[in-house]
Amino acid sequence: MPLDIVVGAQWGDEGKGRMVDLFAGKASIVARFSGGDNAGHTVTVGDQIFKLHLVPSGLARPHTLGILGNGVVVNPATLLHEIDTLRQGGVTVNPDRLKISPAAHLITPAHRALDAAQEASRGQASLGTTLRGIGPAYMDKTARQGIRAAEMLDEEAFADRVSAHVEAANRLLTGIYGTEPLDASRVASEYLDYSRQLKPYIGDTVGLVAEALQSEKTVLAEGAQGTLLDLDHGTYPFVTSSNPTAAGALIGLGVGPRWVREVIGVAKAFQTRVGEGGFPTELDGEMAIRLRGTGENPWDEFGTTTGRARRVGWLDLVLLRYAVRVNGLTHLTLTKLDILSGIKTLKLCVAYERDGRSSPDLALGTYEMGHYRPVYEDLPGWEQDIQDARVWNDLPPQAQQYVRRIEALAGVKVGWISVGPERDQMVQLVSVE
Ligand code: IMP
């Protein structure tokens, strides 16, 4: 019966794919519920590595049904490309294994062009979006003029709709932003072609999820981005245009709260952020390079979607405690603890100071994040490599102390700790049912 939800507890890129992979082993459905191809996840199947942005990573497991829920914005070109890539890698992807909600909205080249034009027009105040057209697609959705996946079922009307949508966007692109218009008939025929290929994948995702839950099967909601990028609960305006928090899973899949069992928040053992916006614990200099890596390894802190170097800093417990609250987390997963090995003194941000007053809690939206000064607590680091740790007692006492302190400050138990990039490099404190 249960719905388990995996969400990012920071600004995205926490390593959610790892947890989804672990949980997907017991799930019959793995469903994306928000965002689009702005996300990036790495999926390992046997000895093959796939870099994906849109399809649920659980599809790598042969027994799961992947769902793109109504809360997702779907770029058909990306989706078809990923289906192709997975197939070439020997993964079976067909309409029996992947379903798109008829209510999911489509991203078009007009949305991408508007994203780029809006970012350029913001100048210094740009948000640092992924330029995937996410914001404009959700704008069309809330303006009740978006194109939904169901519209692909009626070919003739669909081509006209896409053409009219591009022409409307062209008026904005040329009239407001002074950029080049798109070729509406070319986009329409491209989308007609996509619709022919994607039609068989459109299905009653709400019904499929309900049936699975009623027949005691596990459904896994796979979060994208992270809590602090949530449109309502994140560090607005430097957020994405959807709700990647736990409640977003309910809206984005069409399921009620009574089915929820676990809400697992994934957080790195330190803090990272891509794009603009305040970051109280941000580091530069040697420690930043130490935490970020140089980009030589796939797990270094460079974006999967954009390749941008991520900003890095000490773990921020004010923000983590906030993420525990807004998601109602039942457990926390701590990733990349191994990266901290060899650092003599570790710092945890336990409060924010402003105007001589310090507070352990954040009333988000009260002030721009950049105005807070972090208050740190120092903890001793550990020297030894911990990549071979598999059980709690394999971790050095200082690493155990670091984890226990996080639990105490965040107010939630840590269930899993990742200590290396490989699937099995994990200290599992809670078993997965
Ligand atoms: P958008 O979602 O492309 O509109 O970008 C809005 C903000 O969210 C920017 O700061 C992006 O860098 C950030 N963002 C969007 N998706 C991700 C993600 O998957 N990981 C990390 N940051 C993201």
Short mmCIF file of C-alpha atoms and ligand atoms in Angstrom, two decimals:
data_model
loop_
_atom_site.label_atom_id
_atom_site.label_comp_id
_atom_site.label_asym_id
_atom_site.label_seq_id
_atom_site.Cartn_x
_atom_site.Cartn_y
_atom_site.Cartn_z
CA MET A 1 0.00 0.00 0.00
CA PRO A 2 2.68 2.59 0.66
CA LEU A 3 3.84 5.64 -1.19
CA ASP A 4 7.47 6.43 -0.39
CA ILE A 5 8.76 9.84 -1.38
CA VAL A 6 12.40 10.73 -1.98
CA VAL A 7 13.11 14.47 -2.02
CA GLY A 8 16.19 16.67 -2.16
CA ALA A 9 16.70 18.39 1.20
CA GLN A 10 19.00 21.13 -0.15
CA TRP A 11 19.37 23.03 -3.46
CA GLY A 12 19.31 19.91 -5.66
CA ASP A 13 22.13 17.59 -6.74
CA GLU A 14 22.09 15.78 -3.39
CA GLY A 15 22.49 12.33 -4.93
CA LYS A 16 18.80 11.38 -4.87
CA GLY A 17 19.41 8.90 -7.69
CA ARG A 18 21.27 6.65 -5.26
CA MET A 19 18.31 6.38 -2.92
CA VAL A 20 15.84 5.98 -5.75
CA ASP A 21 17.99 3.18 -7.09
CA LEU A 22 18.04 1.47 -3.69
CA PHE A 23 14.29 1.84 -3.12
CA ALA A 24 13.32 1.01 -6.72
CA GLY A 25 14.45 -2.54 -6.03
CA LYS A 26 11.25 -3.04 -3.98
CA ALA A 27 8.91 -0.68 -5.87
CA SER A 28 6.53 -1.58 -8.65
CA ILE A 29 6.16 2.04 -9.86
CA VAL A 30 8.76 4.81 -9.87
CA ALA A 31 7.22 8.18 -10.69
CA ARG A 32 8.57 11.65 -11.38
CA PHE A 33 6.16 14.26 -10.06
CA SER A 34 7.66 17.69 -10.75
CA GLY A 35 10.14 19.57 -12.89
CA GLY A 36 11.37 18.50 -16.30
CA ASP A 37 14.67 18.03 -18.07
CA ASN A 38 16.31 20.63 -15.82
CA ALA A 39 17.09 17.68 -13.54
CA GLY A 40 20.08 15.45 -14.08
CA HIS A 41 20.63 11.97 -12.77
CA THR A 42 23.13 9.26 -13.43
CA VAL A 43 21.76 5.75 -13.74
CA THR A 44 23.91 2.63 -13.66
CA VAL A 45 22.70 -0.53 -15.38
CA GLY A 46 25.27 -3.30 -15.15
CA ASP A 47 28.48 -1.71 -16.31
CA GLN A 48 26.72 1.02 -18.29
CA ILE A 49 26.22 4.57 -17.09
CA PHE A 50 23.34 6.67 -18.43
CA LYS A 51 23.07 10.41 -17.87
CA LEU A 52 19.35 11.13 -17.84
CA HIS A 53 17.24 14.22 -17.27
CA LEU A 54 13.64 13.24 -17.63
CA VAL A 55 12.78 9.55 -17.47
CA PRO A 56 12.47 8.21 -13.91
CA SER A 57 15.77 6.61 -12.90
CA GLY A 58 13.84 3.61 -11.57
CA LEU A 59 13.34 2.51 -15.18
CA ALA A 60 16.78 0.97 -14.97
CA ARG A 61 15.19 -1.82 -12.90
CA PRO A 62 13.53 -4.37 -15.20
CA HIS A 63 10.37 -4.87 -13.11
CA THR A 64 9.35 -1.24 -12.58
CA LEU A 65 6.82 0.88 -14.39
CA GLY A 66 8.08 4.43 -14.89
CA ILE A 67 5.63 7.30 -14.71
CA LEU A 68 5.89 10.96 -15.68
CA GLY A 69 3.14 12.45 -13.55
CA ASN A 70 0.85 15.39 -14.23
CA GLY A 71 3.19 17.71 -12.32
CA VAL A 72 6.04 17.13 -14.76
CA VAL A 73 6.79 19.33 -17.79
CA VAL A 74 7.84 17.09 -20.65
CA ASN A 75 10.22 18.05 -23.43
CA PRO A 76 9.28 15.43 -26.07
CA ALA A 77 12.66 15.73 -27.84
CA THR A 78 14.53 14.95 -24.61
CA LEU A 79 12.18 12.11 -23.76
CA LEU A 80 12.52 10.42 -27.16
CA HIS A 81 16.28 10.84 -27.04
CA GLU A 82 16.45 9.21 -23.61
CA ILE A 83 14.18 6.35 -24.67
CA ASP A 84 16.51 5.80 -27.61
CA THR A 85 19.66 5.95 -25.48
CA LEU A 86 18.28 3.46 -22.97
CA ARG A 87 17.19 1.09 -25.74
CA GLN A 88 20.60 1.26 -27.37
CA GLY A 89 22.04 0.36 -23.98
CA GLY A 90 19.84 -2.74 -23.88
CA VAL A 91 17.14 -1.43 -21.50
CA THR A 92 13.60 -2.33 -22.54
CA VAL A 93 11.54 0.85 -22.84
CA ASN A 94 8.08 0.51 -24.34
CA PRO A 95 4.57 1.78 -23.57
CA ASP A 96 4.10 -1.08 -21.06
CA ARG A 97 7.05 0.23 -19.04
CA LEU A 98 6.61 3.99 -19.27
CA LYS A 99 3.49 6.12 -18.96
CA ILE A 100 3.01 9.84 -19.38
CA SER A 101 0.12 11.58 -17.66
CA PRO A 102 -2.32 13.15 -20.14
CA ALA A 103 -2.27 16.21 -17.87
CA ALA A 104 1.51 16.68 -18.03
CA HIS A 105 2.42 19.85 -19.90
CA LEU A 106 4.76 19.93 -22.88
CA ILE A 107 7.87 22.07 -23.23
CA THR A 108 8.48 23.51 -26.70
CA PRO A 109 11.37 25.38 -28.33
CA ALA A 110 9.32 28.55 -27.75
CA HIS A 111 9.57 27.94 -23.98
CA ARG A 112 13.32 27.52 -24.26
CA ALA A 113 13.67 30.67 -26.33
CA LEU A 114 11.58 32.61 -23.81
CA ASP A 115 13.66 31.24 -20.91
CA ALA A 116 16.85 32.48 -22.61
CA ALA A 117 15.29 35.85 -23.49
CA GLN A 118 13.95 36.39 -19.97
CA GLU A 119 17.29 35.48 -18.39
CA ALA A 120 19.14 37.85 -20.75
CA SER A 121 16.71 40.66 -19.99
CA ARG A 122 17.26 40.22 -16.22
CA GLY A 123 20.92 41.10 -16.73
CA GLN A 124 22.74 41.20 -13.37
CA ALA A 125 19.57 39.99 -11.67
CA SER A 126 19.41 36.76 -13.70
CA LEU A 127 18.29 33.63 -11.83
CA GLY A 128 20.82 31.29 -13.41
CA THR A 129 18.17 28.93 -14.80
CA THR A 130 19.10 25.80 -16.70
CA LEU A 131 17.60 27.41 -19.87
CA ARG A 132 15.45 24.31 -20.43
CA GLY A 133 12.24 26.36 -20.76
CA ILE A 134 10.95 25.22 -17.36
CA GLY A 135 9.72 28.60 -16.08
CA PRO A 136 7.87 29.58 -19.29
CA ALA A 137 6.24 26.11 -19.54
CA TYR A 138 4.86 26.39 -15.99
CA MET A 139 3.85 29.99 -16.73
CA ASP A 140 1.71 28.73 -19.61
CA LYS A 141 0.31 26.05 -17.32
CA THR A 142 -0.78 28.51 -14.61
CA ALA A 143 -2.05 30.94 -17.27
CA ARG A 144 -4.22 28.02 -18.46
CA GLN A 145 -2.85 28.18 -21.97
CA GLY A 146 -0.28 25.36 -21.84
CA ILE A 147 -0.23 22.37 -24.16
CA ARG A 148 -0.94 19.11 -22.36
CA ALA A 149 0.25 15.64 -23.37
CA ALA A 150 -3.37 14.56 -24.04
CA GLU A 151 -3.49 17.01 -26.91
CA MET A 152 -1.02 14.82 -28.81
CA LEU A 153 -3.84 12.31 -29.27
CA ASP A 154 -5.62 14.52 -31.82
CA GLU A 155 -3.00 15.01 -34.56
CA GLU A 156 -4.65 17.69 -36.61
CA ALA A 157 -5.70 19.90 -33.75
CA PHE A 158 -2.31 19.36 -32.09
CA ALA A 159 -0.29 20.74 -35.00
CA ASP A 160 -2.52 23.83 -35.10
CA ARG A 161 -2.20 24.32 -31.35
CA VAL A 162 1.60 24.11 -31.45
CA SER A 163 1.75 26.52 -34.37
CA ALA A 164 -0.53 29.06 -32.62
CA HIS A 165 1.50 28.69 -29.40
CA VAL A 166 4.77 29.43 -31.23
CA GLU A 167 3.23 32.41 -32.98
CA ALA A 168 2.05 33.82 -29.65
CA ALA A 169 5.55 33.29 -28.20
CA ASN A 170 7.04 34.98 -31.27
CA ARG A 171 5.09 38.14 -30.47
CA LEU A 172 6.79 38.22 -27.07
CA LEU A 173 10.21 37.25 -28.42
CA THR A 174 10.25 39.93 -31.10
CA GLY A 175 8.05 42.61 -29.52
CA ILE A 176 9.26 42.52 -25.90
CA TYR A 177 12.65 40.86 -25.91
CA GLY A 178 13.87 41.90 -29.37
CA THR A 179 15.02 38.41 -30.33
CA GLU A 180 14.49 36.32 -33.44
CA PRO A 181 11.14 34.58 -34.01
CA LEU A 182 10.88 30.79 -34.38
CA ASP A 183 9.54 29.04 -37.46
CA ALA A 184 6.05 28.06 -36.25
CA SER A 185 5.28 25.59 -39.04
CA ARG A 186 8.64 23.85 -38.61
CA VAL A 187 8.08 23.44 -34.86
CA ALA A 188 4.52 22.25 -35.49
CA SER A 189 5.64 19.52 -37.90
CA GLU A 190 8.46 18.50 -35.55
CA TYR A 191 5.94 18.18 -32.69
CA LEU A 192 3.51 16.27 -34.90
CA ASP A 193 6.26 13.75 -35.46
CA TYR A 194 6.95 13.55 -31.70
CA SER A 195 3.26 13.12 -30.97
CA ARG A 196 3.04 10.11 -33.29
CA GLN A 197 5.89 8.47 -31.40
CA LEU A 198 4.72 9.38 -27.90
CA LYS A 199 0.97 8.75 -28.22
CA PRO A 200 1.18 5.12 -27.07
CA TYR A 201 2.90 6.21 -23.85
CA ILE A 202 0.02 8.41 -22.68
CA GLY A 203 -1.98 6.61 -20.02
CA ASP A 204 -4.08 7.00 -16.91
CA THR A 205 -1.22 7.53 -14.47
CA VAL A 206 -3.53 8.49 -11.59
CA GLY A 207 -5.40 5.20 -12.04
CA LEU A 208 -2.21 3.15 -12.31
CA VAL A 209 -0.81 4.63 -9.09
CA ALA A 210 -4.14 4.12 -7.27
CA GLU A 211 -4.41 0.50 -8.40
CA ALA A 212 -0.85 -0.24 -7.31
CA LEU A 213 -1.40 1.30 -3.86
CA GLN A 214 -4.70 -0.52 -3.40
CA SER A 215 -3.09 -3.84 -4.24
CA GLU A 216 -0.37 -3.29 -1.61
CA LYS A 217 2.37 -2.51 -4.08
CA THR A 218 5.00 0.10 -3.33
CA VAL A 219 5.03 3.30 -5.33
CA LEU A 220 8.14 5.44 -5.21
CA ALA A 221 7.88 9.16 -5.90
CA GLU A 222 11.21 10.32 -7.30
CA GLY A 223 11.94 13.93 -6.45
CA ALA A 224 13.91 16.24 -8.71
CA GLN A 225 15.71 19.48 -7.71
CA GLY A 226 15.46 20.16 -3.95
CA THR A 227 13.48 21.73 -1.12
CA LEU A 228 15.26 25.10 -1.33
CA LEU A 229 14.37 25.34 -5.03
CA ASP A 230 10.65 24.89 -4.29
CA LEU A 231 8.51 27.64 -5.80
CA ASP A 232 6.63 28.16 -2.52
CA HIS A 233 9.07 27.00 0.15
CA GLY A 234 12.45 27.67 -1.43
CA THR A 235 14.74 30.67 -1.58
CA TYR A 236 12.45 32.70 -3.87
CA PRO A 237 13.02 34.12 -6.48
CA PHE A 238 16.09 31.90 -6.94
CA VAL A 239 13.97 28.78 -7.26
CA THR A 240 12.53 26.57 -9.94
CA SER A 241 8.91 26.88 -11.08
CA SER A 242 7.50 23.71 -9.51
CA ASN A 243 7.10 22.10 -6.07
CA PRO A 244 9.87 19.54 -5.52
CA THR A 245 8.90 19.16 -1.83
CA ALA A 246 6.97 16.13 -0.53
CA ALA A 247 3.54 17.74 -0.95
CA GLY A 248 4.39 18.25 -4.62
CA ALA A 249 4.43 14.46 -5.01
CA LEU A 250 0.76 14.30 -4.02
CA ILE A 251 -0.34 17.04 -6.42
CA GLY A 252 2.07 15.97 -9.14
CA LEU A 253 0.83 12.38 -9.17
CA GLY A 254 -2.77 12.79 -8.03
CA VAL A 255 -2.59 10.77 -4.82
CA GLY A 256 -3.88 11.51 -1.30
CA PRO A 257 -1.72 11.90 1.83
CA ARG A 258 -3.13 8.77 3.53
CA TRP A 259 -0.88 6.56 1.38
CA VAL A 260 2.43 8.13 2.40
CA ARG A 261 4.81 5.91 4.41
CA GLU A 262 8.36 7.26 4.23
CA VAL A 263 9.49 10.74 3.25
CA ILE A 264 13.22 10.48 2.77
CA GLY A 265 15.23 13.65 2.47
CA VAL A 266 18.58 13.39 0.76
CA ALA A 267 21.30 15.82 1.82
CA LYS A 268 24.97 16.03 1.07
CA ALA A 269 27.35 16.04 4.04
CA PHE A 270 28.17 19.60 2.92
CA GLN A 271 26.25 22.24 0.98
CA THR A 272 26.16 22.97 -2.76
CA ARG A 273 24.20 25.28 -5.01
CA VAL A 274 24.08 26.05 -8.74
CA GLY A 275 22.61 29.24 -10.08
CA GLU A 276 22.25 32.53 -8.28
CA GLY A 277 20.95 33.42 -4.82
CA GLY A 278 22.20 33.78 -1.24
CA PHE A 279 24.32 31.01 0.28
CA PRO A 280 25.30 31.86 3.88
CA THR A 281 27.88 29.06 4.33
CA GLU A 282 29.50 29.46 0.90
CA LEU A 283 33.26 28.92 0.78
CA ASP A 284 35.90 30.00 -1.64
CA GLY A 285 39.62 29.35 -1.83
CA GLU A 286 41.27 26.03 -1.05
CA MET A 287 38.48 24.48 0.99
CA ALA A 288 36.02 25.17 -1.84
CA ILE A 289 38.27 23.39 -4.33
CA ARG A 290 38.72 20.58 -1.83
CA LEU A 291 34.95 20.03 -1.57
CA ARG A 292 34.12 20.68 -5.23
CA GLY A 293 36.84 18.60 -6.83
CA THR A 294 38.43 19.56 -10.11
CA GLY A 295 35.91 18.07 -12.49
CA GLU A 296 38.06 15.07 -13.35
CA ASN A 297 35.66 12.65 -11.66
CA PRO A 298 32.00 12.26 -12.56
CA TRP A 299 31.09 12.79 -8.89
CA ASP A 300 32.90 16.15 -8.64
CA GLU A 301 30.62 19.15 -8.12
CA PHE A 302 29.88 20.13 -11.71
CA GLY A 303 26.31 20.14 -13.05
CA THR A 304 24.99 17.06 -14.94
CA THR A 305 22.63 19.23 -16.98
CA THR A 306 24.66 22.39 -17.55
CA GLY A 307 28.25 21.44 -16.65
CA ARG A 308 28.45 24.54 -14.42
CA ALA A 309 30.79 24.44 -11.40
CA ARG A 310 28.65 24.22 -8.27
CA ARG A 311 29.11 26.65 -5.42
CA VAL A 312 30.09 24.79 -2.24
CA GLY A 313 30.05 25.42 1.50
CA TRP A 314 29.74 23.93 4.98
CA LEU A 315 26.60 22.00 5.84
CA ASP A 316 23.82 24.39 6.85
CA LEU A 317 21.68 22.94 9.64
CA VAL A 318 19.36 25.95 9.72
CA LEU A 319 18.33 25.06 6.18
CA LEU A 320 18.30 21.32 6.83
CA ARG A 321 16.03 21.71 9.85
CA TYR A 322 13.77 23.82 7.65
CA ALA A 323 13.72 21.04 5.02
CA VAL A 324 12.77 18.50 7.71
CA ARG A 325 9.80 20.72 8.59
CA VAL A 326 8.40 21.54 5.19
CA ASN A 327 8.67 17.97 3.95
CA GLY A 328 7.80 16.14 7.18
CA LEU A 329 10.89 13.98 6.68
CA THR A 330 10.86 10.55 8.32
CA HIS A 331 14.54 9.87 7.56
CA LEU A 332 17.56 11.58 6.18
CA THR A 333 20.14 10.18 3.79
CA LEU A 334 23.57 11.72 4.06
CA THR A 335 25.61 11.50 0.86
CA LYS A 336 29.30 12.02 0.09
CA LEU A 337 30.47 11.75 3.70
CA ASP A 338 33.75 10.32 2.31
CA ILE A 339 34.56 13.70 0.72
CA LEU A 340 35.10 15.13 4.22
CA SER A 341 37.85 12.61 5.11
CA GLY A 342 41.15 14.33 5.82
CA ILE A 343 39.70 17.73 6.78
CA LYS A 344 41.08 18.61 10.22
CA THR A 345 38.16 20.65 11.54
CA LEU A 346 34.62 20.48 10.19
CA LYS A 347 32.08 23.25 10.60
CA LEU A 348 28.33 22.97 10.95
CA CYS A 349 26.19 26.08 10.61
CA VAL A 350 23.86 25.91 13.63
CA ALA A 351 22.27 29.38 13.53
CA TYR A 352 22.09 32.61 11.54
CA GLU A 353 23.04 35.99 12.88
CA ARG A 354 21.62 39.29 11.71
CA ASP A 355 21.77 42.68 13.41
CA GLY A 356 23.49 41.14 16.45
CA ARG A 357 20.72 38.57 17.00
CA SER A 358 21.13 34.89 16.29
CA SER A 359 18.41 32.39 15.48
CA PRO A 360 18.54 28.63 14.86
CA ASP A 361 15.46 28.80 12.65
CA LEU A 362 14.77 30.44 9.37
CA ALA A 363 11.64 32.40 8.57
CA LEU A 364 12.17 32.08 4.85
CA GLY A 365 11.30 35.13 2.82
CA THR A 366 11.84 37.54 5.72
CA TYR A 367 15.25 38.58 4.44
CA GLU A 368 17.31 37.78 1.39
CA MET A 369 19.56 34.87 2.36
CA GLY A 370 22.67 36.89 1.59
CA HIS A 371 22.03 39.05 4.68
CA TYR A 372 22.55 36.25 7.16
CA ARG A 373 25.87 35.48 8.81
CA PRO A 374 26.40 31.83 9.70
CA VAL A 375 27.13 30.81 13.29
CA TYR A 376 29.37 27.75 13.28
CA GLU A 377 30.04 24.87 15.60
CA ASP A 378 33.41 23.16 15.09
CA LEU A 379 33.74 19.39 15.10
CA PRO A 380 36.88 17.27 14.82
CA GLY A 381 37.47 15.67 11.43
CA TRP A 382 38.90 12.23 10.68
CA GLU A 383 41.98 11.24 8.75
CA GLN A 384 41.17 7.81 7.37
CA ASP A 385 39.44 6.93 4.12
CA ILE A 386 35.91 5.70 4.89
CA GLN A 387 34.97 4.38 1.45
CA ASP A 388 35.04 0.77 2.68
CA ALA A 389 32.67 1.41 5.59
CA ARG A 390 29.48 -0.64 5.33
CA VAL A 391 28.17 -0.68 8.89
CA TRP A 392 28.04 2.01 11.57
CA ASN A 393 31.00 0.63 13.51
CA ASP A 394 33.24 0.86 10.42
CA LEU A 395 33.04 4.66 10.70
CA PRO A 396 35.66 6.46 12.82
CA PRO A 397 34.30 8.01 16.05
CA GLN A 398 34.65 11.54 14.65
CA ALA A 399 32.51 10.64 11.61
CA GLN A 400 29.93 9.07 13.94
CA GLN A 401 29.96 12.25 16.03
CA TYR A 402 29.43 14.38 12.90
CA VAL A 403 26.40 12.27 11.87
CA ARG A 404 24.92 12.21 15.40
CA ARG A 405 25.25 15.98 15.68
CA ILE A 406 23.43 16.43 12.36
CA GLU A 407 20.64 14.17 13.59
CA ALA A 408 20.33 16.12 16.84
CA LEU A 409 20.30 19.51 15.13
CA ALA A 410 18.04 18.52 12.23
CA GLY A 411 15.65 16.57 14.45
CA VAL A 412 15.51 13.45 12.27
CA LYS A 413 17.35 10.13 12.11
CA VAL A 414 19.91 9.41 9.43
CA GLY A 415 18.96 6.13 7.76
CA TRP A 416 21.63 5.85 5.09
CA ILE A 417 25.10 7.27 4.53
CA SER A 418 26.87 7.10 1.20
CA VAL A 419 30.65 6.80 1.38
CA GLY A 420 31.63 6.51 -2.29
CA PRO A 421 30.30 6.62 -5.82
CA GLU A 422 29.61 2.89 -6.23
CA ARG A 423 26.17 1.43 -5.59
CA ASP A 424 27.36 -0.65 -2.62
CA GLN A 425 29.39 2.12 -0.96
CA MET A 426 26.69 2.79 1.57
CA VAL A 427 26.28 2.45 5.33
CA GLN A 428 22.72 1.28 5.69
CA LEU A 429 21.24 1.95 9.14
CA VAL A 430 17.63 1.24 8.14
CA SER A 431 16.48 -1.64 5.95
CA VAL A 432 14.34 -1.04 2.87
CA GLU A 433 11.02 -2.92 2.73
P1 IMP B 1 15.13 26.31 -13.80
O1 IMP B 1 14.53 25.17 -13.06
O2 IMP B 1 15.86 25.91 -15.04
O3 IMP B 1 14.11 27.40 -14.06
O4 IMP B 1 16.24 27.00 -12.86
C1 IMP B 1 15.90 27.69 -11.67
C2 IMP B 1 16.96 27.44 -10.60
O5 IMP B 1 16.93 26.10 -10.19
C3 IMP B 1 18.40 27.71 -11.06
O6 IMP B 1 19.13 28.22 -9.96
C4 IMP B 1 18.90 26.32 -11.43
O7 IMP B 1 20.30 26.23 -11.33
C5 IMP B 1 18.21 25.51 -10.35
N1 IMP B 1 18.01 24.10 -10.74
C6 IMP B 1 17.05 23.60 -11.56
N2 IMP B 1 17.16 22.27 -11.66
C7 IMP B 1 18.19 21.91 -10.88
C8 IMP B 1 18.75 20.64 -10.54
O8 IMP B 1 18.33 19.56 -10.98
N3 IMP B 1 19.80 20.69 -9.67
C9 IMP B 1 20.26 21.84 -9.14
N4 IMP B 1 19.75 23.04 -9.42
C10 IMP B 1 18.72 23.07 -10.28
#
